[in-house]
Amino acid sequence: MMQRLILSGGVPAMLLCASTMLSPAQAAAPTAPVPAASSAPAACKGTIYMTFDTGSQSQAQLIADVLNKRHVKATFFLANEKTTRGDYSLDPSWAPYWKARVAEGHAFGTHTFDHVYWKKDLANGLIQVKPQFGKDGGKLASYTDKQFCEELRRVDTRFQELTGHKLDPFWRAPGGYTSPRTLAAGSACGYQHAGWAPAGYSGDELPSDKYPNAMLLKKALANLRSGDIFISHMGIWSRKDAWAPANLDALISGLQDKGFCFATLREHPAYAQKKGQP
């Protein structure tokens, strides 16, 4: 059965909502200048875990600038996705960007190399998937558990080639769609799945005419609670009014004003015990 794994305060829950289904395409928008840095709150009243999945990468530099400005460490989930620069997010051309994020102390997980969507578990023990990119992009394929594991590890191998560092031992399924078989396959090769809290869904890939940035920002600031994992993307092809330029800095500063601090998934109670590398 299709599952969309969500974590709220470290406790798994199911969320099956058509309005929150992730689209593979994302809208490019120019990055805005980032003002001077401000200090983080002196004491934490709770912790939020910011996470970013790769996408068109149109917001990649703005995201890095805002995180540095606000002294926030985040977790990035990487797939080799086509970018607005005409290359792919795990090409050698992105090595300087990822090296800089490693140096800043962020965490990194695998998002499958070819942004592989789970479709269903087959009766013959195979996993039916649909890669978005790569030689089988747009086609249905059937993976063994071992092949699924290798798809996760391909990101780790490439990340080490680009940065000299391994990924952290967690993964996120494209679209958030998992099954008992994919979760078991990931766990067997050293990666724990990381979903997000219902309140942590940014909505950044939804149509901006129906879900304007101001609405999404207000909802996030009102509903996020300590322990929640928040998800957004590093660029969405299809969204007319990109989420990050309008909302990322305002969201982080608004949460800091409420007394929240931020941490990577390395510090999240559901993942902190997973110190070893796959």
Short mmCIF file of C-alpha atoms in Angstrom, two decimals:
data_model
loop_
_atom_site.label_atom_id
_atom_site.label_comp_id
_atom_site.label_asym_id
_atom_site.label_seq_id
_atom_site.Cartn_x
_atom_site.Cartn_y
_atom_site.Cartn_z
CA MET A 1 0.00 0.00 0.00
CA MET A 2 1.19 3.54 -0.79
CA GLN A 3 2.51 5.36 2.23
CA ARG A 4 3.50 8.95 2.73
CA LEU A 5 5.67 8.93 5.81
CA ILE A 6 5.38 12.01 7.99
CA LEU A 7 7.19 12.69 11.24
CA SER A 8 5.70 14.92 13.89
CA GLY A 9 7.87 15.42 16.93
CA GLY A 10 9.73 12.25 16.02
CA VAL A 11 6.57 10.10 15.93
CA PRO A 12 5.63 8.53 12.54
CA ALA A 13 2.15 9.30 11.23
CA MET A 14 0.35 8.80 7.94
CA LEU A 15 -0.73 11.67 5.73
CA LEU A 16 -2.59 10.81 2.54
CA CYS A 17 -3.69 14.12 1.07
CA ALA A 18 -3.96 14.81 -2.64
CA SER A 19 -3.43 18.52 -2.14
CA THR A 20 0.04 17.91 -0.71
CA MET A 21 1.34 15.53 -3.39
CA LEU A 22 4.79 16.59 -4.55
CA SER A 23 5.18 17.53 -8.19
CA PRO A 24 8.53 16.84 -9.89
CA ALA A 25 8.63 20.22 -11.59
CA GLN A 26 9.45 23.49 -9.87
CA ALA A 27 9.34 27.23 -10.81
CA ALA A 28 12.56 29.20 -11.19
CA ALA A 29 12.77 32.71 -9.75
CA PRO A 30 15.62 35.17 -9.27
CA THR A 31 17.19 35.26 -5.85
CA ALA A 32 16.81 38.39 -3.76
CA PRO A 33 19.64 40.18 -1.98
CA VAL A 34 20.08 39.10 1.63
CA PRO A 35 20.41 41.85 4.25
CA ALA A 36 22.99 41.91 7.04
CA ALA A 37 23.12 39.10 9.58
CA SER A 38 21.11 39.11 12.78
CA SER A 39 21.68 37.11 15.93
CA ALA A 40 19.85 33.93 16.92
CA PRO A 41 17.77 33.83 20.12
CA ALA A 42 19.74 33.49 23.35
CA ALA A 43 17.61 30.64 24.72
CA CYS A 44 15.63 27.94 22.94
CA LYS A 45 11.98 27.32 23.71
CA GLY A 46 11.93 24.51 21.18
CA THR A 47 13.70 23.13 18.12
CA ILE A 48 12.67 23.10 14.46
CA TYR A 49 14.46 20.91 11.90
CA MET A 50 14.73 22.67 8.53
CA THR A 51 15.21 20.34 5.55
CA PHE A 52 15.64 21.04 1.83
CA ASP A 53 15.21 18.65 -1.09
CA THR A 54 17.03 19.36 -4.33
CA GLY A 55 14.99 20.64 -7.25
CA SER A 56 15.63 23.17 -10.00
CA GLN A 57 18.27 24.75 -7.70
CA SER A 58 17.06 28.23 -8.64
CA GLN A 59 17.00 29.13 -4.93
CA ALA A 60 20.20 27.33 -3.91
CA GLN A 61 22.35 30.39 -3.23
CA LEU A 62 19.56 32.33 -1.57
CA ILE A 63 18.94 29.40 0.77
CA ALA A 64 22.63 29.24 1.69
CA ASP A 65 22.74 33.00 2.29
CA VAL A 66 19.65 33.02 4.50
CA LEU A 67 20.83 30.06 6.57
CA ASN A 68 24.18 31.78 7.15
CA LYS A 69 22.52 35.07 7.96
CA ARG A 70 20.24 33.46 10.54
CA HIS A 71 22.90 31.08 11.92
CA VAL A 72 20.76 28.05 11.05
CA LYS A 73 22.03 24.54 10.35
CA ALA A 74 19.78 22.51 8.06
CA THR A 75 19.59 19.10 6.39
CA PHE A 76 19.77 18.69 2.61
CA PHE A 77 18.40 15.67 0.74
CA LEU A 78 20.20 15.27 -2.57
CA ALA A 79 19.18 13.81 -5.92
CA ASN A 80 20.81 14.41 -9.31
CA GLU A 81 18.12 16.74 -10.64
CA LYS A 82 18.14 19.01 -13.70
CA THR A 83 18.77 22.63 -12.73
CA THR A 84 18.00 26.04 -14.18
CA ARG A 85 21.71 26.34 -15.03
CA GLY A 86 21.30 23.53 -17.58
CA ASP A 87 23.35 21.03 -15.58
CA TYR A 88 22.46 18.58 -12.79
CA SER A 89 22.61 19.14 -9.06
CA LEU A 90 25.30 16.49 -8.48
CA ASP A 91 27.46 17.42 -11.46
CA PRO A 92 31.06 18.49 -10.73
CA SER A 93 29.93 22.07 -11.40
CA TRP A 94 28.06 21.92 -8.08
CA ALA A 95 31.06 20.72 -6.06
CA PRO A 96 31.96 24.22 -4.74
CA TYR A 97 28.39 24.74 -3.53
CA TRP A 98 28.18 21.42 -1.69
CA LYS A 99 31.71 21.76 -0.26
CA ALA A 100 30.74 25.13 1.19
CA ARG A 101 27.64 23.66 2.84
CA VAL A 102 29.73 20.83 4.33
CA ALA A 103 32.15 23.40 5.76
CA GLU A 104 29.23 25.27 7.32
CA GLY A 105 28.15 22.18 9.27
CA HIS A 106 24.91 21.20 7.54
CA ALA A 107 23.73 17.57 7.31
CA PHE A 108 23.08 15.63 4.10
CA GLY A 109 20.93 12.64 3.16
CA THR A 110 20.16 10.73 -0.01
CA HIS A 111 17.02 11.49 -2.04
CA THR A 112 17.77 8.69 -4.58
CA PHE A 113 20.17 9.49 -7.42
CA ASP A 114 17.66 9.71 -10.29
CA HIS A 115 14.81 11.07 -8.12
CA VAL A 116 13.11 7.69 -8.18
CA TYR A 117 9.41 7.62 -7.30
CA TRP A 118 8.06 4.47 -5.64
CA LYS A 119 4.97 3.20 -7.46
CA LYS A 120 4.08 -0.15 -5.86
CA ASP A 121 5.44 -3.35 -4.35
CA LEU A 122 5.09 -6.23 -6.80
CA ALA A 123 3.95 -9.76 -5.96
CA ASN A 124 7.24 -11.21 -7.23
CA GLY A 125 9.21 -9.39 -4.53
CA LEU A 126 10.35 -6.54 -6.78
CA ILE A 127 9.70 -2.82 -6.27
CA GLN A 128 8.10 -0.91 -9.13
CA VAL A 129 9.55 2.59 -9.46
CA LYS A 130 9.61 5.49 -11.90
CA PRO A 131 12.86 7.48 -12.12
CA GLN A 132 12.47 11.11 -13.08
CA PHE A 133 15.98 11.44 -14.50
CA GLY A 134 18.76 9.23 -15.85
CA LYS A 135 18.66 6.67 -18.66
CA ASP A 136 15.28 5.34 -17.49
CA GLY A 137 13.76 8.75 -16.78
CA GLY A 138 9.99 8.73 -17.17
CA LYS A 139 9.81 4.94 -17.52
CA LEU A 140 8.56 2.30 -15.13
CA ALA A 141 11.24 -0.04 -13.83
CA SER A 142 11.40 -2.95 -11.40
CA TYR A 143 14.12 -2.97 -8.72
CA THR A 144 15.27 -5.66 -6.35
CA ASP A 145 15.93 -4.57 -2.77
CA LYS A 146 19.63 -4.54 -3.66
CA GLN A 147 19.05 -2.30 -6.68
CA PHE A 148 16.98 0.08 -4.57
CA CYS A 149 19.79 0.22 -2.03
CA GLU A 150 22.30 0.97 -4.79
CA GLU A 151 20.12 3.85 -5.97
CA LEU A 152 20.42 5.35 -2.49
CA ARG A 153 24.15 4.71 -2.30
CA ARG A 154 24.85 6.30 -5.68
CA VAL A 155 24.21 9.69 -4.09
CA ASP A 156 26.62 8.86 -1.27
CA THR A 157 29.31 7.85 -3.73
CA ARG A 158 28.89 11.00 -5.81
CA PHE A 159 28.78 13.23 -2.72
CA GLN A 160 32.10 11.80 -1.55
CA GLU A 161 33.58 12.44 -5.01
CA LEU A 162 32.39 16.05 -4.91
CA THR A 163 33.15 16.93 -1.28
CA GLY A 164 35.33 14.23 0.27
CA HIS A 165 32.59 13.59 2.86
CA LYS A 166 30.00 10.84 3.33
CA LEU A 167 26.31 11.42 3.64
CA ASP A 168 24.53 11.11 6.95
CA PRO A 169 22.64 7.81 7.43
CA PHE A 170 19.18 8.92 6.37
CA TRP A 171 17.15 9.16 3.16
CA ARG A 172 13.95 10.75 1.91
CA ALA A 173 11.72 9.24 -0.74
CA PRO A 174 10.75 11.53 -3.64
CA GLY A 175 7.19 12.63 -3.01
CA GLY A 176 7.51 11.13 0.47
CA TYR A 177 5.98 7.92 -0.87
CA THR A 178 7.27 4.75 0.74
CA SER A 179 6.24 1.17 1.38
CA PRO A 180 7.30 -1.39 3.99
CA ARG A 181 9.64 -2.86 1.35
CA THR A 182 11.38 0.42 0.48
CA LEU A 183 11.74 1.33 4.15
CA ALA A 184 13.24 -2.09 4.86
CA ALA A 185 15.57 -1.86 1.85
CA GLY A 186 16.81 1.54 2.97
CA SER A 187 17.32 0.39 6.53
CA ALA A 188 19.16 -2.74 5.40
CA CYS A 189 21.77 -0.64 3.62
CA GLY A 190 22.17 1.87 6.43
CA TYR A 191 19.70 4.68 5.73
CA GLN A 192 16.72 5.59 7.92
CA HIS A 193 13.81 7.32 6.22
CA ALA A 194 13.10 10.92 7.23
CA GLY A 195 9.65 12.34 6.56
CA TRP A 196 8.26 15.64 7.79
CA ALA A 197 5.60 16.96 10.15
CA PRO A 198 2.15 17.80 8.78
CA ALA A 199 2.73 21.41 9.88
CA GLY A 200 6.18 21.26 8.29
CA TYR A 201 4.88 20.91 4.75
CA SER A 202 5.87 24.22 3.10
CA GLY A 203 3.52 23.85 0.14
CA ASP A 204 6.21 25.35 -2.09
CA GLU A 205 5.27 23.17 -5.08
CA LEU A 206 1.55 24.00 -4.95
CA PRO A 207 0.03 26.54 -7.40
CA SER A 208 0.81 30.02 -6.12
CA ASP A 209 -2.53 31.43 -7.27
CA LYS A 210 -4.37 29.07 -4.92
CA TYR A 211 -1.68 28.91 -2.22
CA PRO A 212 0.03 32.33 -2.13
CA ASN A 213 3.21 32.77 -0.17
CA ALA A 214 1.55 34.92 2.50
CA MET A 215 -0.95 32.14 3.22
CA LEU A 216 1.75 29.48 3.46
CA LEU A 217 3.92 31.65 5.72
CA LYS A 218 1.05 32.45 8.08
CA LYS A 219 0.11 28.78 8.33
CA ALA A 220 3.66 27.65 9.06
CA LEU A 221 4.25 30.30 11.73
CA ALA A 222 0.94 29.44 13.42
CA ASN A 223 1.25 25.65 13.37
CA LEU A 224 4.90 24.63 13.70
CA ARG A 225 5.78 23.12 17.07
CA SER A 226 8.99 22.01 18.74
CA GLY A 227 10.33 18.81 17.22
CA ASP A 228 8.71 19.37 13.82
CA ILE A 229 10.61 18.64 10.61
CA PHE A 230 10.02 21.29 7.93
CA ILE A 231 10.40 20.57 4.20
CA SER A 232 10.92 22.88 1.26
CA HIS A 233 12.81 22.64 -2.03
CA MET A 234 15.81 24.31 -3.60
CA GLY A 235 13.70 25.53 -6.50
CA ILE A 236 10.35 24.53 -7.98
CA TRP A 237 9.89 24.66 -11.74
CA SER A 238 6.10 24.96 -11.82
CA ARG A 239 5.35 27.52 -9.08
CA LYS A 240 4.88 31.00 -10.57
CA ASP A 241 5.76 32.91 -7.39
CA ALA A 242 8.70 31.06 -5.86
CA TRP A 243 8.37 30.27 -2.17
CA ALA A 244 11.88 30.87 -0.83
CA PRO A 245 12.55 34.53 -1.73
CA ALA A 246 9.36 35.67 -0.03
CA ASN A 247 9.11 33.18 2.83
CA LEU A 248 12.35 31.55 3.96
CA ASP A 249 13.94 34.47 5.81
CA ALA A 250 10.58 35.62 7.17
CA LEU A 251 9.77 32.10 8.41
CA ILE A 252 13.10 31.59 10.15
CA SER A 253 13.12 35.06 11.73
CA GLY A 254 9.50 34.64 12.82
CA LEU A 255 10.26 31.31 14.48
CA GLN A 256 13.35 32.75 16.14
CA ASP A 257 11.24 35.60 17.48
CA LYS A 258 9.03 32.93 19.08
CA GLY A 259 12.08 31.46 20.79
CA PHE A 260 12.70 28.49 18.47
CA CYS A 261 16.17 27.30 17.61
CA PHE A 262 17.19 25.07 14.71
CA ALA A 263 19.19 21.87 14.35
CA THR A 264 20.04 19.25 11.74
CA LEU A 265 18.52 15.78 11.75
CA ARG A 266 21.75 14.57 13.33
CA GLU A 267 20.31 16.03 16.54
CA HIS A 268 16.72 14.87 16.04
CA PRO A 269 15.71 12.24 18.64
CA ALA A 270 14.61 9.81 15.90
CA TYR A 271 18.01 9.95 14.18
CA ALA A 272 20.55 11.08 16.78
CA GLN A 273 21.39 7.50 17.75
CA LYS A 274 22.30 6.72 14.13
CA LYS A 275 25.88 7.94 14.33
CA GLY A 276 27.51 5.40 12.03
CA GLN A 277 27.87 5.99 8.31
CA PRO A 278 26.42 3.55 5.76
#
